[in-house]
């Protein structure tokens, strides 16, 4: 058996074990160890949906930081501003989809402005980019606090996204033999599906289109791409707009699933940093893997290790850096 076949067999066994844990009726001893099947499966599903939200934020961050090497520590502020804009538009118009579109469009415009007037003037100067974007995040946090105060907001979702899905997961069996199936919020499933669609779209754009080829060429050799007649600044402005727009989009989606409050900018900036470091800079696939690991670690830790759950995230990051300093899907430079 080759090494590749051995890893494939291990993967199949792991998938079979997870499928048994999800779909089979648990014996009493397993329920005693893992609290209950409902708690375990809910933690897995919550981890997957949180991973989808983290990916939506981190995908924009990996385009800006991982691919273009622009250190934008104001990315969390873009997320929170998009959430506030989505809240205002949705509450004033009553149309959630309009709030989602506004969050993406406004933040995309802000991203272009930042790239043209800030990052274009600080190209190659990592220290100044770091200091300037930290200053922007501090000013933005104070301005948002002045406008929206320190309260917690919830973006209302439309009726067609309310309710719950009944999943084919048996959590218990009644005395009469009837099976009890797990129900899960529909909106969280939609968030996960949106993250998958956006992830596939970004991967196809970067690897299968002419625009993606120009982006990758501009990162590797900007002078040669410019000499071939391509407007490198315009290409990078488009990339920055997409990255900032995704942060705004994630803000509206996350504000609908969870909440909008001061401090969320720092939380999602740190999550994006960890996801990009674990997954590998500039890799959409790596961002998806990193988001999946971090999301599952957070939610499983919250259920089974509530006191030390936050440590799991940093353990994953330390182990990844020790084994592959460039990240799981990153390329050594």
Short mmCIF file of N, CA, C and O in Angstrom, two decimals, residues 152-248:
data_model
loop_
_atom_site.label_atom_id
_atom_site.label_comp_id
_atom_site.label_asym_id
_atom_site.label_seq_id
_atom_site.Cartn_x
_atom_site.Cartn_y
_atom_site.Cartn_z
N UNK A 152 -26.63 46.87 21.09
CA UNK A 152 -26.55 45.67 20.26
C UNK A 152 -27.75 45.64 19.32
O UNK A 152 -28.89 45.82 19.76
N UNK A 153 -27.48 45.44 18.03
CA UNK A 153 -28.54 45.43 17.02
C UNK A 153 -28.63 44.04 16.40
O UNK A 153 -27.67 43.29 16.34
N UNK A 154 -29.83 43.75 15.91
CA UNK A 154 -30.08 42.50 15.20
C UNK A 154 -30.72 42.85 13.86
O UNK A 154 -31.73 43.56 13.82
N UNK A 155 -30.12 42.40 12.78
CA UNK A 155 -30.67 42.65 11.45
C UNK A 155 -31.79 41.65 11.19
O UNK A 155 -31.59 40.44 11.26
N UNK A 156 -32.97 42.17 10.91
CA UNK A 156 -34.13 41.30 10.71
C UNK A 156 -34.03 40.57 9.38
O UNK A 156 -33.74 41.18 8.34
N UNK A 157 -34.25 39.27 9.40
CA UNK A 157 -34.24 38.47 8.18
C UNK A 157 -35.66 38.34 7.64
O UNK A 157 -36.63 38.42 8.39
N UNK A 158 -35.81 38.11 6.34
CA UNK A 158 -37.15 37.96 5.76
C UNK A 158 -37.83 36.68 6.23
O UNK A 158 -37.17 35.74 6.71
N UNK A 159 -39.13 36.63 6.07
CA UNK A 159 -39.90 35.48 6.54
C UNK A 159 -39.48 34.18 5.86
O UNK A 159 -39.50 33.11 6.48
N UNK A 160 -39.08 34.28 4.59
CA UNK A 160 -38.73 33.05 3.87
C UNK A 160 -37.42 32.44 4.36
O UNK A 160 -37.07 31.30 3.98
N UNK A 161 -36.68 33.16 5.21
CA UNK A 161 -35.47 32.61 5.80
C UNK A 161 -35.65 32.23 7.26
O UNK A 161 -34.73 31.74 7.89
N UNK A 162 -36.84 32.49 7.80
CA UNK A 162 -37.14 32.10 9.17
C UNK A 162 -37.50 30.62 9.23
O UNK A 162 -37.72 29.96 8.23
N UNK A 163 -37.59 30.13 10.44
CA UNK A 163 -37.99 28.74 10.62
C UNK A 163 -36.80 27.80 10.71
O UNK A 163 -35.64 28.21 10.78
N UNK A 164 -37.11 26.52 10.70
CA UNK A 164 -36.08 25.50 10.88
C UNK A 164 -36.28 24.36 9.89
O UNK A 164 -37.39 24.13 9.39
N UNK A 165 -35.18 23.68 9.59
CA UNK A 165 -35.21 22.50 8.74
C UNK A 165 -35.18 21.25 9.61
O UNK A 165 -34.49 21.21 10.63
N UNK A 166 -35.91 20.24 9.19
CA UNK A 166 -35.84 18.95 9.86
C UNK A 166 -34.81 18.10 9.13
O UNK A 166 -35.00 17.75 7.96
N UNK A 167 -33.72 17.79 9.80
CA UNK A 167 -32.61 17.05 9.18
C UNK A 167 -32.79 15.56 9.41
O UNK A 167 -33.39 15.13 10.40
N UNK A 168 -32.23 14.74 8.50
CA UNK A 168 -32.37 13.28 8.65
C UNK A 168 -31.39 12.73 9.68
O UNK A 168 -30.63 11.78 9.43
N UNK A 169 -31.40 13.34 10.85
CA UNK A 169 -30.51 12.93 11.95
C UNK A 169 -31.38 12.55 13.13
O UNK A 169 -32.07 13.40 13.71
N UNK A 170 -31.36 11.29 13.52
CA UNK A 170 -32.17 10.81 14.63
C UNK A 170 -31.45 11.12 15.93
O UNK A 170 -30.32 10.67 16.15
N UNK A 171 -32.08 11.90 16.80
CA UNK A 171 -31.46 12.25 18.08
C UNK A 171 -31.96 11.38 19.22
O UNK A 171 -31.29 11.26 20.25
N UNK A 172 -33.12 10.77 19.05
CA UNK A 172 -33.67 9.91 20.11
C UNK A 172 -34.77 9.05 19.52
O UNK A 172 -35.26 9.31 18.41
N UNK A 173 -35.15 8.04 20.27
CA UNK A 173 -36.25 7.15 19.87
C UNK A 173 -37.23 7.10 21.03
O UNK A 173 -36.86 6.76 22.16
N UNK A 174 -38.50 7.46 20.77
CA UNK A 174 -39.52 7.47 21.82
C UNK A 174 -39.88 6.04 22.22
O UNK A 174 -39.53 5.07 21.54
N UNK A 175 -40.60 5.95 23.32
CA UNK A 175 -41.00 4.63 23.83
C UNK A 175 -41.90 3.88 22.87
O UNK A 175 -41.93 2.65 22.86
N UNK A 176 -42.64 4.62 22.03
CA UNK A 176 -43.51 3.97 21.06
C UNK A 176 -42.78 3.60 19.77
O UNK A 176 -43.40 3.15 18.81
N UNK A 177 -41.47 3.84 19.73
CA UNK A 177 -40.67 3.49 18.55
C UNK A 177 -40.51 4.60 17.54
O UNK A 177 -39.79 4.43 16.54
N UNK A 178 -41.18 5.74 17.75
CA UNK A 178 -41.07 6.86 16.80
C UNK A 178 -39.72 7.56 16.96
O UNK A 178 -39.22 7.73 18.08
N UNK A 179 -39.14 7.95 15.85
CA UNK A 179 -37.84 8.61 15.84
C UNK A 179 -38.01 10.12 16.01
O UNK A 179 -38.95 10.71 15.48
N UNK A 180 -37.10 10.73 16.77
CA UNK A 180 -37.07 12.18 16.94
C UNK A 180 -35.93 12.73 16.09
O UNK A 180 -34.77 12.35 16.29
N UNK A 181 -36.26 13.59 15.13
CA UNK A 181 -35.26 14.12 14.21
C UNK A 181 -34.80 15.50 14.66
O UNK A 181 -35.54 16.26 15.30
N UNK A 182 -33.56 15.83 14.32
CA UNK A 182 -32.97 17.11 14.70
C UNK A 182 -33.49 18.23 13.80
O UNK A 182 -33.59 18.06 12.57
N UNK A 183 -33.84 19.34 14.39
CA UNK A 183 -34.21 20.54 13.63
C UNK A 183 -33.09 21.56 13.76
O UNK A 183 -32.42 21.65 14.79
N UNK A 184 -32.90 22.36 12.69
CA UNK A 184 -31.80 23.33 12.67
C UNK A 184 -32.25 24.57 11.92
O UNK A 184 -32.99 24.47 10.93
N UNK A 185 -31.82 25.78 12.38
CA UNK A 185 -32.29 27.02 11.74
C UNK A 185 -31.96 27.07 10.25
O UNK A 185 -30.82 26.80 9.84
N UNK A 186 -32.95 27.43 9.46
CA UNK A 186 -32.78 27.50 8.01
C UNK A 186 -31.73 28.55 7.64
O UNK A 186 -30.93 28.34 6.73
N UNK A 187 -31.73 29.68 8.34
CA UNK A 187 -30.83 30.77 7.96
C UNK A 187 -29.37 30.35 8.04
O UNK A 187 -28.56 30.71 7.19
N UNK A 188 -29.02 29.59 9.06
CA UNK A 188 -27.63 29.16 9.21
C UNK A 188 -27.21 28.24 8.06
O UNK A 188 -26.07 28.29 7.59
N UNK A 189 -28.13 27.41 7.60
CA UNK A 189 -27.84 26.55 6.45
C UNK A 189 -27.61 27.40 5.20
O UNK A 189 -26.72 27.13 4.39
N UNK A 190 -28.41 28.47 5.05
CA UNK A 190 -28.26 29.36 3.90
C UNK A 190 -26.90 30.07 3.94
O UNK A 190 -26.24 30.25 2.92
N UNK A 191 -26.46 30.47 5.14
CA UNK A 191 -25.14 31.11 5.29
C UNK A 191 -24.05 30.16 4.83
O UNK A 191 -23.12 30.55 4.10
N UNK A 192 -24.13 28.91 5.25
CA UNK A 192 -23.14 27.92 4.84
C UNK A 192 -23.15 27.72 3.33
O UNK A 192 -22.09 27.65 2.69
N UNK A 193 -24.35 27.63 2.75
CA UNK A 193 -24.44 27.46 1.30
C UNK A 193 -23.87 28.67 0.56
O UNK A 193 -23.17 28.52 -0.46
N UNK A 194 -24.15 29.88 1.05
CA UNK A 194 -23.60 31.08 0.42
C UNK A 194 -22.08 31.09 0.48
O UNK A 194 -21.41 31.48 -0.49
N UNK A 195 -21.52 30.67 1.61
CA UNK A 195 -20.06 30.61 1.73
C UNK A 195 -19.46 29.64 0.73
O UNK A 195 -18.42 29.92 0.12
N UNK A 196 -20.11 28.50 0.54
CA UNK A 196 -19.61 27.51 -0.42
C UNK A 196 -19.66 28.07 -1.84
O UNK A 196 -18.70 27.95 -2.61
N UNK A 197 -20.78 28.69 -2.20
CA UNK A 197 -20.92 29.25 -3.55
C UNK A 197 -19.89 30.34 -3.80
O UNK A 197 -19.23 30.39 -4.85
N UNK A 198 -19.72 31.25 -2.84
CA UNK A 198 -18.75 32.33 -2.99
C UNK A 198 -17.33 31.79 -3.06
O UNK A 198 -16.49 32.25 -3.85
N UNK A 199 -17.03 30.78 -2.23
CA UNK A 199 -15.70 30.18 -2.26
C UNK A 199 -15.38 29.56 -3.61
O UNK A 199 -14.29 29.76 -4.16
N UNK A 200 -16.33 28.81 -4.16
CA UNK A 200 -16.12 28.20 -5.48
C UNK A 200 -15.96 29.28 -6.54
O UNK A 200 -15.10 29.19 -7.43
N UNK A 201 -16.79 30.34 -6.46
CA UNK A 201 -16.69 31.42 -7.43
C UNK A 201 -15.35 32.13 -7.37
O UNK A 201 -14.74 32.44 -8.42
N UNK A 202 -14.83 32.40 -6.16
CA UNK A 202 -13.53 33.05 -6.03
C UNK A 202 -12.41 32.16 -6.57
O UNK A 202 -11.49 32.65 -7.25
N UNK A 203 -12.49 30.87 -6.28
CA UNK A 203 -11.45 29.96 -6.77
C UNK A 203 -11.46 29.91 -8.30
O UNK A 203 -10.39 29.94 -8.93
N UNK A 204 -12.64 29.84 -8.89
CA UNK A 204 -12.72 29.83 -10.35
C UNK A 204 -12.21 31.14 -10.94
O UNK A 204 -11.52 31.15 -11.96
N UNK A 205 -12.55 32.26 -10.28
CA UNK A 205 -12.09 33.56 -10.79
C UNK A 205 -10.57 33.65 -10.77
O UNK A 205 -9.94 34.12 -11.74
N UNK A 206 -9.94 33.20 -9.69
CA UNK A 206 -8.49 33.33 -9.57
C UNK A 206 -7.71 32.33 -10.41
O UNK A 206 -6.59 32.60 -10.83
N UNK A 207 -8.31 31.16 -10.67
CA UNK A 207 -7.55 30.10 -11.32
C UNK A 207 -8.00 29.79 -12.75
O UNK A 207 -7.24 29.15 -13.48
N UNK A 208 -9.18 30.24 -13.13
CA UNK A 208 -9.70 29.83 -14.44
C UNK A 208 -10.08 31.00 -15.35
O UNK A 208 -10.63 30.76 -16.42
N UNK A 209 -9.84 32.22 -14.92
CA UNK A 209 -10.23 33.37 -15.75
C UNK A 209 -9.01 34.23 -16.06
O UNK A 209 -7.96 34.14 -15.42
N UNK A 210 -9.18 35.09 -17.07
CA UNK A 210 -8.11 36.00 -17.46
C UNK A 210 -7.82 37.02 -16.36
O UNK A 210 -6.66 37.38 -16.12
N UNK A 211 -8.88 37.48 -15.68
CA UNK A 211 -8.68 38.43 -14.58
C UNK A 211 -7.85 37.80 -13.47
O UNK A 211 -6.93 38.41 -12.92
N UNK A 212 -8.16 36.55 -13.12
CA UNK A 212 -7.39 35.86 -12.11
C UNK A 212 -5.94 35.68 -12.52
O UNK A 212 -5.02 35.81 -11.68
N UNK A 213 -5.71 35.40 -13.78
CA UNK A 213 -4.34 35.27 -14.28
C UNK A 213 -3.59 36.59 -14.13
O UNK A 213 -2.42 36.61 -13.72
N UNK A 214 -4.26 37.71 -14.44
CA UNK A 214 -3.60 39.01 -14.31
C UNK A 214 -3.32 39.34 -12.85
O UNK A 214 -2.28 39.92 -12.52
N UNK A 215 -4.25 38.96 -11.95
CA UNK A 215 -4.03 39.22 -10.53
C UNK A 215 -2.81 38.46 -10.04
O UNK A 215 -1.92 39.02 -9.38
N UNK A 216 -2.73 37.18 -10.36
CA UNK A 216 -1.60 36.37 -9.91
C UNK A 216 -0.29 36.84 -10.55
O UNK A 216 0.76 36.85 -9.89
N UNK A 217 -0.36 37.23 -11.80
CA UNK A 217 0.85 37.73 -12.47
C UNK A 217 1.30 39.05 -11.85
O UNK A 217 2.50 39.30 -11.68
N UNK A 218 0.34 39.91 -11.49
CA UNK A 218 0.69 41.19 -10.88
C UNK A 218 1.32 41.04 -9.52
O UNK A 218 2.21 41.80 -9.14
N UNK A 219 0.89 40.02 -8.78
CA UNK A 219 1.49 39.77 -7.48
C UNK A 219 2.92 39.26 -7.62
O UNK A 219 3.83 39.66 -6.89
N UNK A 220 3.14 38.36 -8.60
CA UNK A 220 4.46 37.76 -8.77
C UNK A 220 5.45 38.71 -9.43
O UNK A 220 6.61 38.78 -9.03
N UNK A 221 5.02 39.43 -10.46
CA UNK A 221 5.95 40.32 -11.18
C UNK A 221 5.16 41.49 -11.74
O UNK A 221 4.68 41.47 -12.86
N UNK A 222 5.01 42.52 -10.90
CA UNK A 222 4.20 43.67 -11.25
C UNK A 222 4.77 44.42 -12.45
O UNK A 222 4.04 44.86 -13.33
N UNK A 223 6.11 44.57 -12.51
CA UNK A 223 6.74 45.33 -13.60
C UNK A 223 6.51 44.66 -14.94
O UNK A 223 6.22 45.32 -15.95
N UNK A 224 6.61 43.33 -15.00
CA UNK A 224 6.42 42.62 -16.26
C UNK A 224 4.96 42.71 -16.72
O UNK A 224 4.70 42.89 -17.92
N UNK A 225 4.02 42.59 -15.78
CA UNK A 225 2.61 42.71 -16.15
C UNK A 225 2.32 44.11 -16.66
O UNK A 225 1.59 44.28 -17.66
N UNK A 226 2.88 45.13 -16.04
CA UNK A 226 2.68 46.51 -16.49
C UNK A 226 3.28 46.72 -17.87
O UNK A 226 2.70 47.41 -18.72
N UNK A 227 4.44 46.10 -18.12
CA UNK A 227 5.08 46.25 -19.42
C UNK A 227 4.27 45.59 -20.53
O UNK A 227 4.39 45.98 -21.71
N UNK A 228 3.43 44.61 -20.18
CA UNK A 228 2.61 43.95 -21.19
C UNK A 228 1.36 44.74 -21.55
O UNK A 228 0.55 44.30 -22.37
N UNK A 229 1.18 45.92 -20.92
CA UNK A 229 0.06 46.80 -21.27
C UNK A 229 -1.12 46.72 -20.34
O UNK A 229 -2.15 47.35 -20.58
N UNK A 230 -1.02 45.97 -19.24
CA UNK A 230 -2.12 45.84 -18.29
C UNK A 230 -2.02 46.94 -17.24
O UNK A 230 -0.92 47.24 -16.74
N UNK A 231 -3.14 47.56 -16.92
CA UNK A 231 -3.18 48.58 -15.87
C UNK A 231 -3.19 47.88 -14.52
O UNK A 231 -4.23 47.47 -14.01
N UNK A 232 -2.02 47.75 -13.93
CA UNK A 232 -1.87 47.01 -12.68
C UNK A 232 -2.66 47.67 -11.55
O UNK A 232 -3.29 46.99 -10.74
N UNK A 233 -2.64 48.99 -11.50
CA UNK A 233 -3.35 49.69 -10.43
C UNK A 233 -4.85 49.43 -10.50
O UNK A 233 -5.51 49.28 -9.46
N UNK A 234 -5.39 49.38 -11.71
CA UNK A 234 -6.82 49.10 -11.86
C UNK A 234 -7.15 47.68 -11.41
O UNK A 234 -8.17 47.44 -10.74
N UNK A 235 -6.28 46.72 -11.75
CA UNK A 235 -6.50 45.33 -11.34
C UNK A 235 -6.49 45.22 -9.83
O UNK A 235 -7.36 44.59 -9.22
N UNK A 236 -5.51 45.87 -9.18
CA UNK A 236 -5.42 45.79 -7.74
C UNK A 236 -6.58 46.51 -7.06
O UNK A 236 -7.03 46.10 -5.99
N UNK A 237 -7.07 47.61 -7.66
CA UNK A 237 -8.22 48.30 -7.11
C UNK A 237 -9.46 47.41 -7.15
O UNK A 237 -10.27 47.40 -6.20
N UNK A 238 -9.61 46.63 -8.22
CA UNK A 238 -10.74 45.71 -8.33
C UNK A 238 -10.66 44.63 -7.25
O UNK A 238 -11.65 44.30 -6.59
N UNK A 239 -9.44 44.10 -7.05
CA UNK A 239 -9.26 43.07 -6.03
C UNK A 239 -9.59 43.62 -4.64
O UNK A 239 -10.27 42.97 -3.83
N UNK A 240 -9.12 44.83 -4.36
CA UNK A 240 -9.39 45.44 -3.06
C UNK A 240 -10.89 45.69 -2.89
O UNK A 240 -11.44 45.53 -1.80
N UNK A 241 -11.55 46.11 -3.97
CA UNK A 241 -13.00 46.33 -3.90
C UNK A 241 -13.73 45.04 -3.58
O UNK A 241 -14.65 45.02 -2.75
N UNK A 242 -13.33 43.95 -4.22
CA UNK A 242 -13.98 42.66 -3.96
C UNK A 242 -13.74 42.22 -2.51
O UNK A 242 -14.65 41.77 -1.81
N UNK A 243 -12.48 42.38 -2.04
CA UNK A 243 -12.16 41.98 -0.68
C UNK A 243 -12.93 42.78 0.36
O UNK A 243 -13.49 42.23 1.32
N UNK A 244 -12.98 44.11 0.19
CA UNK A 244 -13.72 44.95 1.13
C UNK A 244 -15.23 44.70 1.01
O UNK A 244 -15.95 44.70 2.02
N UNK A 245 -15.71 44.49 -0.21
CA UNK A 245 -17.13 44.20 -0.39
C UNK A 245 -17.55 42.91 0.29
O UNK A 245 -18.64 42.82 0.87
N UNK A 246 -16.68 41.90 0.23
CA UNK A 246 -16.99 40.64 0.92
C UNK A 246 -17.04 40.83 2.43
O UNK A 246 -17.84 40.19 3.12
N UNK A 247 -16.18 41.73 2.95
CA UNK A 247 -16.24 42.03 4.38
C UNK A 247 -17.58 42.66 4.73
O UNK A 247 -18.20 42.31 5.75
N UNK A 248 -18.06 43.61 3.90
CA UNK A 248 -19.36 44.22 4.14
C UNK A 248 -20.49 43.23 4.01
O UNK A 248 -21.45 43.23 4.82
#
